[in-house]
Tab-separated table of C-alpha atoms in Angstrom:
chain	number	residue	atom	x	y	z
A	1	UNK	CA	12.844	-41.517	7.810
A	2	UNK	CA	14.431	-40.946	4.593
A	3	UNK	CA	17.903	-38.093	4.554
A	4	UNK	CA	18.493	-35.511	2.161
A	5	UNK	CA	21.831	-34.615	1.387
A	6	UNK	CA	22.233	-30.790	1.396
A	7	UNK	CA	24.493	-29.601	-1.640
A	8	UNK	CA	24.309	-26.542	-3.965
A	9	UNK	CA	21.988	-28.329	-6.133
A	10	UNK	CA	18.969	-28.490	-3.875
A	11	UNK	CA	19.960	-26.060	-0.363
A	12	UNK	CA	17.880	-23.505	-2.225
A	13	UNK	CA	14.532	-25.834	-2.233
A	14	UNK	CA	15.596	-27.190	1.799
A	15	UNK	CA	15.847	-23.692	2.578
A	16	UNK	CA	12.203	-22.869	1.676
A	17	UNK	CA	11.048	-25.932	3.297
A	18	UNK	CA	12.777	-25.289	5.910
A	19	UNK	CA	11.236	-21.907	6.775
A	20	UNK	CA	7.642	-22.692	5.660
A	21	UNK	CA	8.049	-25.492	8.407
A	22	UNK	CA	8.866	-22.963	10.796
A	23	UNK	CA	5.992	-20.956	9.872
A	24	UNK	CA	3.716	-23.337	10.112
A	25	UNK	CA	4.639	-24.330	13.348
A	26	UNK	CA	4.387	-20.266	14.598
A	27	UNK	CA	0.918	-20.290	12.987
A	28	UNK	CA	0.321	-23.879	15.311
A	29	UNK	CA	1.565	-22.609	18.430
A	30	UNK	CA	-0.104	-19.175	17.531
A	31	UNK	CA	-3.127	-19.407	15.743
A	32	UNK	CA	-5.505	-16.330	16.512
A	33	UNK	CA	-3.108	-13.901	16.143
A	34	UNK	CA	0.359	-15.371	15.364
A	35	UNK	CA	3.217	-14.201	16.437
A	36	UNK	CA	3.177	-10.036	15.782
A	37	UNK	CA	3.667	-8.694	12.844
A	38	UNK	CA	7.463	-8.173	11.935
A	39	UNK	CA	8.248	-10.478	14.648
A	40	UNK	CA	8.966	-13.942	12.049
A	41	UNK	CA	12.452	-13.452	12.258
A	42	UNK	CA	12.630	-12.780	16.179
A	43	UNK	CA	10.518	-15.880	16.676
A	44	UNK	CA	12.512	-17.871	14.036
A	45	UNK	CA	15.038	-19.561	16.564
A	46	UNK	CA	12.164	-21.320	18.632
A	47	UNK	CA	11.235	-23.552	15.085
A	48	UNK	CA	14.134	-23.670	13.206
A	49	UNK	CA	15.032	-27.018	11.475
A	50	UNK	CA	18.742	-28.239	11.808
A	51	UNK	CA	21.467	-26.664	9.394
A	52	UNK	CA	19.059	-23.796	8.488
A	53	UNK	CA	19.963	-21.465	11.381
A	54	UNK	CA	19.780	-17.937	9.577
A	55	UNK	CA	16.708	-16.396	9.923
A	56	UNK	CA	15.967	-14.751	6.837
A	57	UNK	CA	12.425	-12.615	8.207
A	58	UNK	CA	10.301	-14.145	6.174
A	59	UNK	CA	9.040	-17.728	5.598
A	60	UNK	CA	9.559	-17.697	1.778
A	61	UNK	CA	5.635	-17.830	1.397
A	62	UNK	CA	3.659	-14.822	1.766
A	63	UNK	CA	0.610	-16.617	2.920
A	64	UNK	CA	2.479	-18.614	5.732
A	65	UNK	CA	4.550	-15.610	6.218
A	66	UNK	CA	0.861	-13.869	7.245
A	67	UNK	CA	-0.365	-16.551	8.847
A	68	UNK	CA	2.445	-17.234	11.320
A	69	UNK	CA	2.653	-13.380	11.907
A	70	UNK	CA	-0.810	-11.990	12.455
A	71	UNK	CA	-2.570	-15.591	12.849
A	72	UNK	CA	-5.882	-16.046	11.832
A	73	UNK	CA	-7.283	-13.123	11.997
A	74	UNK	CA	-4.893	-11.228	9.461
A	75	UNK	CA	-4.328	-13.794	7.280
A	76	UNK	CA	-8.629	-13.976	6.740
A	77	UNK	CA	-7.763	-10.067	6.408
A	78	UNK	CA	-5.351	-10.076	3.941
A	79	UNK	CA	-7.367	-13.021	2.225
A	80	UNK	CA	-10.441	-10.559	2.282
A	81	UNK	CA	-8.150	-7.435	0.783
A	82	UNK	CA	-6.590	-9.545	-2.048
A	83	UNK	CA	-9.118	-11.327	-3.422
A	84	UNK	CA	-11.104	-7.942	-3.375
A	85	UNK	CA	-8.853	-6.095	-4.805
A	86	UNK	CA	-8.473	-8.460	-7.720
A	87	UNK	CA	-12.355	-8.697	-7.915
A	88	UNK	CA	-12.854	-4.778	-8.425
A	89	UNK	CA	-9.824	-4.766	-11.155
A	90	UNK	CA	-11.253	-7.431	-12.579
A	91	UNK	CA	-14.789	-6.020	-12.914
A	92	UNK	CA	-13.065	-3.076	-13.952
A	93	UNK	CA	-11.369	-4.682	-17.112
A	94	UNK	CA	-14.230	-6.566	-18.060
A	95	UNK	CA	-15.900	-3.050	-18.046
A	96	UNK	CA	-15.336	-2.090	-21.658
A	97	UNK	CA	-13.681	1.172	-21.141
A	98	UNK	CA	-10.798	1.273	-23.577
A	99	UNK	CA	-7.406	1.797	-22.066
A	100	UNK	CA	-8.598	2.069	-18.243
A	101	UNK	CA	-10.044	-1.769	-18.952
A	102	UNK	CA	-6.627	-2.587	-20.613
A	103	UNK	CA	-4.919	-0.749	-17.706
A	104	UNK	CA	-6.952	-2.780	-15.315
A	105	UNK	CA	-6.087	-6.652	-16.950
A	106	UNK	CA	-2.440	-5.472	-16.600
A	107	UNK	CA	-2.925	-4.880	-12.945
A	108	UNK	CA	-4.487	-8.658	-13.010
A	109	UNK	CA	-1.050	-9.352	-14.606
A	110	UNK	CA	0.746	-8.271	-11.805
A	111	UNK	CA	-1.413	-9.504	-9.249
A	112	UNK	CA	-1.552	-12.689	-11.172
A	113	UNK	CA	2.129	-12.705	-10.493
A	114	UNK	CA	2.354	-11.717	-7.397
A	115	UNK	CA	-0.254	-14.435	-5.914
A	116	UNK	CA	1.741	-17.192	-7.700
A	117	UNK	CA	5.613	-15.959	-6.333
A	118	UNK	CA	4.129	-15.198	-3.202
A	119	UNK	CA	4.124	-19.039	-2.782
A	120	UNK	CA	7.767	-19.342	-3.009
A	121	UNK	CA	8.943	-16.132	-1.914
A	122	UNK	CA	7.940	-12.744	-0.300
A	123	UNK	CA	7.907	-9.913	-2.517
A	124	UNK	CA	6.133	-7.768	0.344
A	125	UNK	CA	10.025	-7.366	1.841
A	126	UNK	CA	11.033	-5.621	-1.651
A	127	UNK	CA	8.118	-3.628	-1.002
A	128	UNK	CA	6.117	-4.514	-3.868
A	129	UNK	CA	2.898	-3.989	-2.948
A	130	UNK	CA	3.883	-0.213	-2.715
A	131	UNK	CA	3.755	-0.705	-6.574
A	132	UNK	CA	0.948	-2.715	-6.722
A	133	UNK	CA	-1.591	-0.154	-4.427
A	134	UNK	CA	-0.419	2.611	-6.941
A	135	UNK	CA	-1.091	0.186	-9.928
A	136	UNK	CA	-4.852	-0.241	-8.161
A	137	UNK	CA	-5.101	3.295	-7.116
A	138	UNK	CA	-4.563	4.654	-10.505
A	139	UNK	CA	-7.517	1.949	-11.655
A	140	UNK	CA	-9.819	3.161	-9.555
A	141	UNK	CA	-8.723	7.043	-9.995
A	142	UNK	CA	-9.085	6.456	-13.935
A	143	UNK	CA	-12.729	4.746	-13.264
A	144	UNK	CA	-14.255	7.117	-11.308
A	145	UNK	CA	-13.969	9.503	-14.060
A	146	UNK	CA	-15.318	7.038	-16.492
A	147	UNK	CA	-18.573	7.177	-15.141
A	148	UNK	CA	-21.369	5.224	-17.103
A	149	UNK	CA	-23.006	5.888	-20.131
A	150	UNK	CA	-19.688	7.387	-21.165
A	151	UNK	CA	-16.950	6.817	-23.551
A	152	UNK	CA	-13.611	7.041	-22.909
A	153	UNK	CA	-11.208	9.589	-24.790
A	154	UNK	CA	-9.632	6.430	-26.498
A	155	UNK	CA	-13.211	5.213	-27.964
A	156	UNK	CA	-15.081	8.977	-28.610
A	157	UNK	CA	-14.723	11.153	-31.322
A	158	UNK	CA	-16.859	13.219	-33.334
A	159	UNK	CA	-18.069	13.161	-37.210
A	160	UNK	CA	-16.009	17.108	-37.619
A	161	UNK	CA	-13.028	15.978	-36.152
A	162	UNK	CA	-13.353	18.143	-33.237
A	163	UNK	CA	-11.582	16.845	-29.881
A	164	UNK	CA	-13.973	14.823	-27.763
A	165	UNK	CA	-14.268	15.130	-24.137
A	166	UNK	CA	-14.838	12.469	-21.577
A	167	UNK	CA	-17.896	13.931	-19.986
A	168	UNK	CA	-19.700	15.360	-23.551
A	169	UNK	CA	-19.219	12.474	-25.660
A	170	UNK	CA	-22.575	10.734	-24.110
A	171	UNK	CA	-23.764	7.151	-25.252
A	172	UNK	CA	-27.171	7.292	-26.660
């Protein structure tokens, strides 16, 4: 088997490996439920790989991360959650309703964002998806007052230049 030295250059990239290793092996050895949830770092010593002895609680991958803590069964969860959540934003900003649609492909933005650096890292310690569920709650907040067969503030308007209100400005 080939060696890798470990320097500055790559211990950043080993480190990763390292840990998504480990995870994967938790998710192996526990695959229905993993290992508990929180419980990564407590369970980290059991799969470590040589020279990366920290645990840093958290596998560096959110979707390994969820898999070797809550196993199968959270990790078809969390699948489930996320990809509905970005399939209601989505519909949402394909909806045609001014700002609250160009609200909604900025939350796609940052769940974009958050999908792809969840490979590498876990944002979920920083407690971003605090920001994201108040990103998604004000979506669907702002779209259940849009309901349809109604313009939004940004798109009515009347011919005396009166102000316009969400629920009298009626599409004919």
């Amino acid at each position: 088997p080939a060696r890798t030295e470990i320097n500055d250059a790559n211990f950043s990239v080993l480190e990763r490996l390292a840990h998504w290793q480990a995870g994967l092996w938790m998710f192996e050895d526990h695959p229905w439920l993993g290992v508990g949830i929180g419980n990564y770092g407590a369970n980290y010593a059991s799969y470590n790989q040589p020279y990366f002895y920290e645990p840093l609680g958290h596998a560096h991958n959110v979707f390994i991360n969820f898999a070797a803590e809550t196993g199968i069964a959270g990790l078809a969860t969390f699948g489930m959650f996320w990809l509905g959540a970005a399939w209601v934003t989505a519909r949402r900003a394909w909806a045609r309703q001014g700002w609250i649609s160009a609200l909604a492909f900025g939350v796609l933005g940052t769940w974009t964002y958050l999908t792809v650096h969840g490979l590498f890292d876990n944002l979920f310690v920083q407690h971003m998806q605090l920001q994201l569920a108040l990103l998604l709650a004000l979506v669907a907040a702002l779209s259940a007052t849009a309901t349809p067969g109604t313009r939004t503030l940004s798109q009515s308007g009347s011919s005396d230049g009166s102000r316009t209100t969400l629920r009298n400005s009626h599409v004919n």
